[in-house]
Coordinates of C-alpha atoms and ligand atoms in Angstrom, one line a residue:
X1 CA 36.8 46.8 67.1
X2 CA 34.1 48.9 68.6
X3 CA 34.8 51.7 71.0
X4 CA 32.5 52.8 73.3
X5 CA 30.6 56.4 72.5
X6 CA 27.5 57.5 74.5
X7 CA 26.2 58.6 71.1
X8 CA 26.6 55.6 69.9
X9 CA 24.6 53.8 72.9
X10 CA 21.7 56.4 72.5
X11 CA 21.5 55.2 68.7
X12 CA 21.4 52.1 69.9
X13 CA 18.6 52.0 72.4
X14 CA 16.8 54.4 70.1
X15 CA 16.7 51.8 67.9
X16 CA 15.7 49.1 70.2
X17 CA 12.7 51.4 71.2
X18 CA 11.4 51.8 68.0
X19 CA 11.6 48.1 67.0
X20 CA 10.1 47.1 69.8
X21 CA 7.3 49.6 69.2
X22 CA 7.2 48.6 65.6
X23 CA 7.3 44.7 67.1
X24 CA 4.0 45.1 69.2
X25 CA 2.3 47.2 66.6
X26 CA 2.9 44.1 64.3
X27 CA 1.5 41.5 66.8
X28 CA -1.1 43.2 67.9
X29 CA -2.4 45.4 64.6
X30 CA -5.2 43.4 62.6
X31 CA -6.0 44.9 59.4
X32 CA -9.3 47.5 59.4
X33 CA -12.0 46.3 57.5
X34 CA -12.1 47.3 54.0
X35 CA -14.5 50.1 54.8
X36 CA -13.0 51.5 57.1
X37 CA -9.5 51.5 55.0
X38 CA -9.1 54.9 52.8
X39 CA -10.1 57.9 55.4
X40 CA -7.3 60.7 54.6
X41 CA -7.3 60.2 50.8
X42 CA -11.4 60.1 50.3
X43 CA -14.3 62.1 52.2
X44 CA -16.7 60.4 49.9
X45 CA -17.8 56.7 51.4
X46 CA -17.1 53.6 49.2
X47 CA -20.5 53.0 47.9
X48 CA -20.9 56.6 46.4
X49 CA -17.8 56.7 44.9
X50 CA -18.8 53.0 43.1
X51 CA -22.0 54.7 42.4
X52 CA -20.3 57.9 40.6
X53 CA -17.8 56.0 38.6
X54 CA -20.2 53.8 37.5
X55 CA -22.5 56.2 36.5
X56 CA -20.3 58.1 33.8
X57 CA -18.8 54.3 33.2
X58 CA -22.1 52.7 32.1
X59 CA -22.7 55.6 29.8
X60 CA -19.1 56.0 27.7
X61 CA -20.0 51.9 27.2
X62 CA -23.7 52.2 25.9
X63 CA -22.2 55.2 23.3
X64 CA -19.4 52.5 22.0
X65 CA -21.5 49.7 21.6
X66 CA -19.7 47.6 18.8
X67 CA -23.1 48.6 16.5
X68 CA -23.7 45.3 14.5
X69 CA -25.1 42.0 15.1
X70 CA -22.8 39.7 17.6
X71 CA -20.5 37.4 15.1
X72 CA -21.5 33.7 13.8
X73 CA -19.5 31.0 14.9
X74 CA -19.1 28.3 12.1
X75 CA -18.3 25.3 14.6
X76 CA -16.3 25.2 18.0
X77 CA -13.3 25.3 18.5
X78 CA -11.8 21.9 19.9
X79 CA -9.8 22.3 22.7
X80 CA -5.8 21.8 21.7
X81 CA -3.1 20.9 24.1
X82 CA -1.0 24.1 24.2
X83 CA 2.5 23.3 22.4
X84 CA 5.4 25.8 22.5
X85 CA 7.2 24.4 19.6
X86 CA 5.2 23.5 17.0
X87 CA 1.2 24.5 16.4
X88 CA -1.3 24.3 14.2
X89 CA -2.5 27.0 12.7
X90 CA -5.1 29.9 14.4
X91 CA -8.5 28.8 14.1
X92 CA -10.8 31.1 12.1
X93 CA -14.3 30.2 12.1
X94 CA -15.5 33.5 12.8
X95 CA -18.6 34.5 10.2
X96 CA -18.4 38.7 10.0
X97 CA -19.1 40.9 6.9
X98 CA -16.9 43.5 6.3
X99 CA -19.2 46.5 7.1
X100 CA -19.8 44.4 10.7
X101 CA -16.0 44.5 11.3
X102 CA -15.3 48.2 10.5
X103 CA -18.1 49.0 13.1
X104 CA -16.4 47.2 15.8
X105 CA -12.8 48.2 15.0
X106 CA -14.1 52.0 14.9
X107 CA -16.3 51.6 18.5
X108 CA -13.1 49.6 19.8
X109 CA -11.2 52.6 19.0
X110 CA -13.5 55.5 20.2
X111 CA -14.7 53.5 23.2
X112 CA -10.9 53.7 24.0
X113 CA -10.4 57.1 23.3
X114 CA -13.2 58.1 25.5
X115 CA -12.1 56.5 28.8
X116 CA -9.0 58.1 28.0
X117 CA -9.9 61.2 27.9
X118 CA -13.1 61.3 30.3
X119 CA -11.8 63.1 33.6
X120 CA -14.9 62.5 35.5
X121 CA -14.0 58.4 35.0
X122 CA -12.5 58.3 39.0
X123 CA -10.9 55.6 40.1
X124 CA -12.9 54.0 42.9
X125 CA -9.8 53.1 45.1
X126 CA -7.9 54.6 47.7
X127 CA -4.2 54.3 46.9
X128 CA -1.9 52.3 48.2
X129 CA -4.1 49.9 49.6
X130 CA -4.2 46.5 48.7
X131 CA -6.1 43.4 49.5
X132 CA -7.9 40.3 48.0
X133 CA -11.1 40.1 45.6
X134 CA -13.6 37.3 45.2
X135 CA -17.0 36.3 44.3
X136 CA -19.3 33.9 46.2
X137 CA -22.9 33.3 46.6
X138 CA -25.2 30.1 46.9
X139 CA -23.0 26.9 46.7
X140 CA -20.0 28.7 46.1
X141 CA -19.9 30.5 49.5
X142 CA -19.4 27.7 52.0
X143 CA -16.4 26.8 49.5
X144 CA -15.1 30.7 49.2
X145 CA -15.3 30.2 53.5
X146 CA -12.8 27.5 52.9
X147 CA -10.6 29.0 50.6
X148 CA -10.3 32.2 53.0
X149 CA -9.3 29.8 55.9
X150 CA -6.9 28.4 53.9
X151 CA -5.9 32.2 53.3
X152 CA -5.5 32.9 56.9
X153 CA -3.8 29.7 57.1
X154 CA -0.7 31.1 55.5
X155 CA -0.7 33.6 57.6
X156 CA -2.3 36.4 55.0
X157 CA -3.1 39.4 56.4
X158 CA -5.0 40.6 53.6
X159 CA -8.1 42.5 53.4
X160 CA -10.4 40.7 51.4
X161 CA -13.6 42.1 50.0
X162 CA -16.2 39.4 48.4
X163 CA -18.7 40.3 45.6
X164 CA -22.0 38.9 45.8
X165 CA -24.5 39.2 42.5
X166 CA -27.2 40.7 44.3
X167 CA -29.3 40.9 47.3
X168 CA -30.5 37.0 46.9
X169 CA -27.1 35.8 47.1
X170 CA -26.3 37.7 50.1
X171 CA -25.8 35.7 53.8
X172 CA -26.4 38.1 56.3
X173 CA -25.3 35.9 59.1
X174 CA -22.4 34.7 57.0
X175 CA -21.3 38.3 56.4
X176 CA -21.6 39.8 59.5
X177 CA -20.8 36.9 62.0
X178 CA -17.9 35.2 60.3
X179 CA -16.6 37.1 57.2
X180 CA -15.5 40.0 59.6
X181 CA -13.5 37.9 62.3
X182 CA -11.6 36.4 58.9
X183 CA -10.9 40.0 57.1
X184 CA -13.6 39.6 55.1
X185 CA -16.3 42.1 54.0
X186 CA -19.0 41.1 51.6
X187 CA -20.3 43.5 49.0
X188 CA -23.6 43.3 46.6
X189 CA -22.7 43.9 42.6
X190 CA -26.2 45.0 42.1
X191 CA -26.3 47.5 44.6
X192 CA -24.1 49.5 42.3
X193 CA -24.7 48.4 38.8
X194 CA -28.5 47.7 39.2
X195 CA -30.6 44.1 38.8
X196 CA -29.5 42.0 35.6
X197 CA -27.1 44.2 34.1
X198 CA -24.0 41.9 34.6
X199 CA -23.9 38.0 35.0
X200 CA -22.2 35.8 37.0
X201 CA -19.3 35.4 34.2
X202 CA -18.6 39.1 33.9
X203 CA -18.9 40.0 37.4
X204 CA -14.7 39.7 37.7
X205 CA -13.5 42.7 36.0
X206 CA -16.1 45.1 37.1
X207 CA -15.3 43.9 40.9
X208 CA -11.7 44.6 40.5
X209 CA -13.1 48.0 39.2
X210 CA -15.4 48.8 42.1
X211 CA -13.3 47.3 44.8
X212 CA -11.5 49.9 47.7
X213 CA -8.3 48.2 46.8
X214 CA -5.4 49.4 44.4
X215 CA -3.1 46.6 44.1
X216 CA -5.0 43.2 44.0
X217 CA -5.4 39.8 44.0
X218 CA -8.1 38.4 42.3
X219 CA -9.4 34.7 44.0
X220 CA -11.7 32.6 42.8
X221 CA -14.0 31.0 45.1
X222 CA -12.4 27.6 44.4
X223 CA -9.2 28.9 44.7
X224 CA -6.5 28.8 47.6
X225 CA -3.0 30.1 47.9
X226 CA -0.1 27.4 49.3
X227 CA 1.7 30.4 51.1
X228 CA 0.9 34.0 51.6
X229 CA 0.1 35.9 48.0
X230 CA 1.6 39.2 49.3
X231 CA 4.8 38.0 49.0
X232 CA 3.6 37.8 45.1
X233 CA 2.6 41.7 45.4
X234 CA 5.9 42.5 46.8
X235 CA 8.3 40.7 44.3
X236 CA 9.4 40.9 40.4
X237 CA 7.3 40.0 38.1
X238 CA 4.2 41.7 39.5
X239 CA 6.8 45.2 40.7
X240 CA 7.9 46.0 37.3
X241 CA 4.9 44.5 35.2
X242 CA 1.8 45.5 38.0
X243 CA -0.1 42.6 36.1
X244 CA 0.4 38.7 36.2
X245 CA -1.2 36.1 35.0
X246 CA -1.9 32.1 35.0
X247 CA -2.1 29.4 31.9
X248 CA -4.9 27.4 30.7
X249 CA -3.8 23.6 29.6
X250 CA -4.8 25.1 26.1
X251 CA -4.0 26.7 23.3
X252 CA -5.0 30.1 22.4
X253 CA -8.1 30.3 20.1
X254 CA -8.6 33.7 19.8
X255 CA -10.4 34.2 15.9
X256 CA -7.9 36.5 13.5
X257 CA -11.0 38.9 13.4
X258 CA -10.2 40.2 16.9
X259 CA -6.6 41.6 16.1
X260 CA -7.7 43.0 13.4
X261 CA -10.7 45.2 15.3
X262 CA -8.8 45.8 18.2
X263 CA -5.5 46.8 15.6
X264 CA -2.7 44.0 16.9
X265 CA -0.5 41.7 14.8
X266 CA -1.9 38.3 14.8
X267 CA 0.9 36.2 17.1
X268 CA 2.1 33.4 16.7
X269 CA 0.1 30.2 18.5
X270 CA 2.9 29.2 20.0
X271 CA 3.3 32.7 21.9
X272 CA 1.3 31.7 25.3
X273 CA -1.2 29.5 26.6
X274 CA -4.8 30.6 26.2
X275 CA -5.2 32.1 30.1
X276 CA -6.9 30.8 33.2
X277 CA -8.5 33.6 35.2
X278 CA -9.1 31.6 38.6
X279 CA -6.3 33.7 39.7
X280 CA -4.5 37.1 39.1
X281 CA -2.5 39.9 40.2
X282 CA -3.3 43.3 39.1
X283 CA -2.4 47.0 40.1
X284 CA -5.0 49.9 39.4
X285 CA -2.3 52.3 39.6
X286 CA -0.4 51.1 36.6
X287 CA -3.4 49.1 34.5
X288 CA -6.3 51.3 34.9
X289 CA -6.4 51.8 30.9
X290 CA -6.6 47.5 31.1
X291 CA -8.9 46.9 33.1
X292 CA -11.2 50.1 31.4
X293 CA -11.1 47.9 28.2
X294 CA -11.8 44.4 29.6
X295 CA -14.2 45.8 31.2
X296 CA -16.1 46.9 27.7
X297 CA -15.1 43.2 26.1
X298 CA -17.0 41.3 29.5
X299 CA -19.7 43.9 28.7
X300 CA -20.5 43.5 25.6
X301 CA -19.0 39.6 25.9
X302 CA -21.9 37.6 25.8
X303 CA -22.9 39.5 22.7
X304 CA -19.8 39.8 20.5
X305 CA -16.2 39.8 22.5
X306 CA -16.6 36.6 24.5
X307 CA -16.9 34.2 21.2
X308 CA -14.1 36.6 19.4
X309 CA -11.7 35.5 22.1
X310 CA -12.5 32.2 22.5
X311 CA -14.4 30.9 19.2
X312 CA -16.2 28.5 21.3
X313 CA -13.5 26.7 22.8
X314 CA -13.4 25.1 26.6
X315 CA -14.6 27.7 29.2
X316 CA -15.3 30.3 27.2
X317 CA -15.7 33.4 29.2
X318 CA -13.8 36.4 30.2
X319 CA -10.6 34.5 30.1
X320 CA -8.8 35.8 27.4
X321 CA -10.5 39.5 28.5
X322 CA -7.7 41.0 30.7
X323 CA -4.0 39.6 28.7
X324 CA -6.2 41.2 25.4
X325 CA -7.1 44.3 26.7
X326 CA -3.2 44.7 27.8
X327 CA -1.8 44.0 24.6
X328 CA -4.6 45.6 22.6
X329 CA -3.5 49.1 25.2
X330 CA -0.2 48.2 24.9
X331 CA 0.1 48.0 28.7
X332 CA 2.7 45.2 30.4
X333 CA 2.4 41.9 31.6
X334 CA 3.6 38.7 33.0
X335 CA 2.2 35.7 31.9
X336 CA 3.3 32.5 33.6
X337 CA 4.9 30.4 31.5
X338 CA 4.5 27.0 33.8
X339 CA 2.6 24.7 32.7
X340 CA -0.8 24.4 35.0
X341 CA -0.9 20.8 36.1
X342 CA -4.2 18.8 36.8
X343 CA -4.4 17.0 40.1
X344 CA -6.2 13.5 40.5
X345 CA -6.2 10.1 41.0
X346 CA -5.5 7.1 38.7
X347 CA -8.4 5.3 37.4
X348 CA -9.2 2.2 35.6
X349 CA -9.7 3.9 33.1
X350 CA -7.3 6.9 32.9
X351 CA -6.3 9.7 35.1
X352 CA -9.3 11.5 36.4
X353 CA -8.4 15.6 37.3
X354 CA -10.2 17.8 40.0
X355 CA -8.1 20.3 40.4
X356 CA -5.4 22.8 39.1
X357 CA -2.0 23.4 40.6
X358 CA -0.5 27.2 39.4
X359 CA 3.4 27.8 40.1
X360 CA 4.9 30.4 41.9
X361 CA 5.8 33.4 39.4
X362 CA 8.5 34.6 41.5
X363 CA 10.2 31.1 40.4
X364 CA 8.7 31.1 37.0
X365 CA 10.1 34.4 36.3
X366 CA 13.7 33.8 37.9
X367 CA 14.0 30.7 35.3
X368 CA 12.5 33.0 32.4
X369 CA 14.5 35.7 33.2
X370 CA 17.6 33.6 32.8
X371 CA 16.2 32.2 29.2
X372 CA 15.2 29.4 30.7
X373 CA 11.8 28.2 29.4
X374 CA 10.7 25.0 30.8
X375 CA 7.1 25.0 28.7
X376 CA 10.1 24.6 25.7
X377 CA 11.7 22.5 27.3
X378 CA 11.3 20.8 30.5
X379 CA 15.1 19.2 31.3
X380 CA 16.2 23.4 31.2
X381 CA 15.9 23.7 35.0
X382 CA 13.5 22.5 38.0
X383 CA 10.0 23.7 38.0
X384 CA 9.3 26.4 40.8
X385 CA 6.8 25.3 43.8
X386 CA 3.4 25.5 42.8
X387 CA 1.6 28.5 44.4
X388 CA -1.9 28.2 44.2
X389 CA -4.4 25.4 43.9
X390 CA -8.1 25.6 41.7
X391 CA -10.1 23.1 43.3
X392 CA -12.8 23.6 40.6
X393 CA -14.7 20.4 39.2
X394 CA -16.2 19.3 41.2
X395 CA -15.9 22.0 43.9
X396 CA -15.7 21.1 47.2
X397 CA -18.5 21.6 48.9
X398 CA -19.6 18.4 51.0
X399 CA -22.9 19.3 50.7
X400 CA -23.0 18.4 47.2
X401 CA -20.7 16.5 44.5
X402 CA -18.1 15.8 46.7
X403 CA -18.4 12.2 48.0
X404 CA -20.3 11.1 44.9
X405 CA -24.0 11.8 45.4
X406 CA -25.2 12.6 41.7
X407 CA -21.7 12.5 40.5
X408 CA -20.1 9.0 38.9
X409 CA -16.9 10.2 39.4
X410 CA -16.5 11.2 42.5
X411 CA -13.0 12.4 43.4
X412 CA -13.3 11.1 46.9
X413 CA -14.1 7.3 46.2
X414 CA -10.8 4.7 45.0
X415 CA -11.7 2.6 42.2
X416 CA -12.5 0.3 44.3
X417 CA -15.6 2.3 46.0
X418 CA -13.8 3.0 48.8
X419 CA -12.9 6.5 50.7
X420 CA -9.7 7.9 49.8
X421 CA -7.8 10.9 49.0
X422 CA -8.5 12.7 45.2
X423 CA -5.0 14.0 45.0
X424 CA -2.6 11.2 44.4
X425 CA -1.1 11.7 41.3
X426 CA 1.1 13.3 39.3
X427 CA 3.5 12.3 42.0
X428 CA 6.2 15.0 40.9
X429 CA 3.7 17.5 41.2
X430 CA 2.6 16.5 44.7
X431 CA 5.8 16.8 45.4
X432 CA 6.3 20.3 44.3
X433 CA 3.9 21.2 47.4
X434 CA 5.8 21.1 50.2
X435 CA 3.5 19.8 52.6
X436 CA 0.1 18.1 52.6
X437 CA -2.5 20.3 51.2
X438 CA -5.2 18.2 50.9
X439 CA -5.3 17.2 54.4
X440 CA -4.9 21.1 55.5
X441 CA -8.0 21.9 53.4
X442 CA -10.2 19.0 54.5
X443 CA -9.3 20.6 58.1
X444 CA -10.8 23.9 56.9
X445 CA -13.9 22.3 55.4
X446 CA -14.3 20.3 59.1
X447 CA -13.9 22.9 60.8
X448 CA -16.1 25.3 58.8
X449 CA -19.1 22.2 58.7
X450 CA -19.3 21.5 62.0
X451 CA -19.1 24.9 63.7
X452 CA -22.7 25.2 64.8
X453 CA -22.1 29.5 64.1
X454 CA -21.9 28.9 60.5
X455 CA -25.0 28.5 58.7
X456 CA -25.2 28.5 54.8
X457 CA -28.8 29.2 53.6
X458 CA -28.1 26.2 51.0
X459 CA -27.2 23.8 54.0
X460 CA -30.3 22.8 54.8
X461 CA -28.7 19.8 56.7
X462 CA -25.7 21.2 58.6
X463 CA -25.7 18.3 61.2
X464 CA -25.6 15.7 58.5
X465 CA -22.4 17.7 56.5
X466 CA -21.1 17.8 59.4
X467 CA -21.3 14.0 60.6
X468 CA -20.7 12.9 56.9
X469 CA -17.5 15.5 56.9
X470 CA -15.9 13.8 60.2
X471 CA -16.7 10.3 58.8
X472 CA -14.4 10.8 56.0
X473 CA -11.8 12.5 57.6
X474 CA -11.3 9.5 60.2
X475 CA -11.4 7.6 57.4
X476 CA -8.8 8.8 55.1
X477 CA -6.5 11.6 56.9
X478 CA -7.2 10.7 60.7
X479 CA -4.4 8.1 60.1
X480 CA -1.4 8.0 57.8
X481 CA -2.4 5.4 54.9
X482 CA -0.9 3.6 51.9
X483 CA -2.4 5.7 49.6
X484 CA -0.8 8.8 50.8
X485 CA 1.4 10.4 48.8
X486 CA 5.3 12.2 49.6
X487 CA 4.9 16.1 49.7
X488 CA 8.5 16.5 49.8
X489 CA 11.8 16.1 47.1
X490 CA 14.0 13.5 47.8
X491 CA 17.5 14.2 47.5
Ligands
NAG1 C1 4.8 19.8 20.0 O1 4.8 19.4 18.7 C2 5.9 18.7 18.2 C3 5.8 18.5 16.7 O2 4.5 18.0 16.4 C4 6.0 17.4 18.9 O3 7.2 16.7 18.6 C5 6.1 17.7 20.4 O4 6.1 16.5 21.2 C6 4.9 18.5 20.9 N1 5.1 18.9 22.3 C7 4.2 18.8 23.2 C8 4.6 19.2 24.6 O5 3.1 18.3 23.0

């Protein structure tokens, strides 16, 4: 029973007060713009502190060059299924002469012990901040715009800051009249690094580095969450690891050569899947020493590290880059152990992917946590929801590939040359959705193509995109259809 105390009452409306206040400042506060984010903890402006930290950066990786000629591949690697019970063994078709491998084992080592130990190496960040990181220019911005709707359709509230290569790539009415309203800022990689120094492949890591945020989320342009990623910030396995990560269909094909430079056991091939870096979580605070080292195997990638990790194989790129430099530091991480799942249609003549569908680590971990390893053994438990889709081949830009023009297999056409949807299939993976994702992203790219604000300097026919755009959505969402599938379990 409660008995009535004046003290009691005054706690009481206290506390009312201040939720209310707390209430209205959460209705009505909108995130600052990235720029505007780290005040107290930094006098120095963004762009000088990028300039600074690059500066000393650049120079502690020219000295630790890996000092030989980049390593032979004997053939490719072919793509393997990734199998957690049984493998074959590691490939090895790495060409290096002895005196070529000590040179890159010793630089490894002393290109570690110098970012170690190099106090003017300061973090660009402000801490505890946190926001989203992408990269977008030419045809890959209209599709970053819809990815970041589809952000802001979760109800995100994420700053999100958007590296462009250089000055070519950058859209100044894009970036001023519609990034902002969305929490978006864009930002020019060579404005920091210089003209040519880093491609478009090796543009990830050092964005992560230069970006204002601590704790991020790395996007790809083709990439959109299902529900809002700060939730995956705030929840095991990213609080006790401060790094998580996403599979590739494939198995790892990392040569033996690169343990042996960077001085790791070889593991075993039926560890992990090799990774897929369309997406990742990642906290400055914790994997500084990480991101220092992937940063040194995406520079000097093309050249030597890139074919190390990969020998070839499917997408070979920074991929492997950020698990490796963890291990090689000896810094922790959670990999998701979930298989990725390709989403498509059925064709006449097999199942024909455009897109990835990435689980929810919060579930993945609560089944692994528990010993339960569904990549082992699917019948252990349910899979968790999926979290994040990669829209990646072709991408969605109706400009282009989309609805078939110069591409055979266009995702949009049935077999039978009509309109439809391109993700029908697997069933149970549609399923694992929740609701209907395709439809909520061809809202995003309507909305984006026929908004006569928004103006891509590769559209050179806006009215047309637009027109073509509203065609296929009457056709294929406007109305429910046969061919849709269930986005819900039964049962
Ligand atoms: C893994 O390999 C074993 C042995 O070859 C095989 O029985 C099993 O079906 C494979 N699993 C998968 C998921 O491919």
């Amino acid at each position: 029973m409660s008995v009535f105390r004046p003290g009691r009452l005054r706690t009481l409306l206290c506390a009312s007060a201040a939720l209310i206040l707390i209430c209205t400042f959460y209705l009505y506060w909108t995130p600052p713009p990235a720029s505007t984010v780290p005040s107290t903890a930094f006098e120095v402006p963004l762009t000088e502190r990028q300039s600074a930290f690059w500066k000393v950066l650049k120079v502690i990786l020219d000295t630790h060059a890996p000092n030989c000629p980049s390593p032979t591949l004997r053939l490719p690697v072919d793509a393997k299924h990734f199998n957690a019970t049984a493998s074959d063994p590691r490939p090895d078709y790495i060409l290096l002469g002895n005196e070529e491998l000590q040179a890159m084992k010793d630089a490894h080592a002393s290109y570690i012990n110098d970012v170690k130990n190099t106090r003017k190496l300061r973090p660009v960040h402000a801490p505890g901040t946190r926001g989203l990181i992408s990269t977008a220019g030419g045809s890959y911005l209209p599709v970053f715009l819809s990815s970041l709707r589809m952000l802001r359709r979760t109800g995100s509230t994420l700053p999100v800051e958007v590296y462009m290569k250089d000055a070519t790539e950058y859209e100044k009415s894009i970036c001023t009249n519609v990034l902002p309203d969305l929490g978006a800022k864009c930002l020019i990689l060579s404005d920091i690094v210089g003209k040519d120094t880093i491609q478009h492949y090796q543009l990830k890591v050092f964005a992560v580095l230069f970006s204002s945020f601590e704790e991020i989320i790395w996007m790809d342009a083709d990439c959109f969450p299902l529900d809002k990623p700060e939730i995956l910030l705030n929840h095991e396995p990213f609080t006790s690891t401060g790094m998580v990560t996403w599979p590739d269909f494939w198995a790892s094909s990392i040569s033996p050569l690169y343990f042996e430079i960077s001085q790791q056991e070889i593991p075993p091939m039926t560890e992990r899947q090799s990774s897929e870096t369309g997406v990742f979580l990642i906290s400055k605070k914790t994997h500084y020493l990480t991101l220092l080292l992937a940063a040194y195997y995406n520079y000097y990638g093309p050249s030597h590290y890139f074919r190390l990790l990969s020998q070839g194989a499917a997408g070979e790129g920074d991929k492997e880059t950020f698990i490796q430099a963890a291990t090689a530091v000896g810094q922790p991480f959670y990999a998701v152990s979930e298989r990725v799942q390709a989403l498509g249609r059925h064709k006449p003549d097999g199942f024909s992917g455009s897109a990835m569908a990435q689980s929810d680590p919060i579930g993945d971990y609560a089944l692994t946590s528990q010993g339960k390893w569904r990549v082992q053994d699917p019948s252990v438990d349910r899979p968790p929801r999926v979290f994040f889709v990669h829209a990646n081949y072709p991408k969605f830009n109706p400009a282009e590939y989309i609805f078939g023009d110069k591409w055979e297999t266009a995702p949009t056409l049935r077999p039978d040359g009509t309109e439809g949807r391109a993700w029908t299939a697997p069933e149970d993976v549609l399923r694992r959705f929740g609701l209907d994702i395709e439809k909520a992203y061809w809202e995003e790219i309507k909305t984006l193509s026929c908004d006569p604000e928004i103006k891509f300097k590769t559209w050179k026919a806006k009215t047309e995109v637009c027109k073509k755009v509203e065609s296929y959505w009457d056709t294929v969402f406007a109305e429910p259809h046969e061919d849709d599938p269930k986005f819900v379990e039964e049962g």
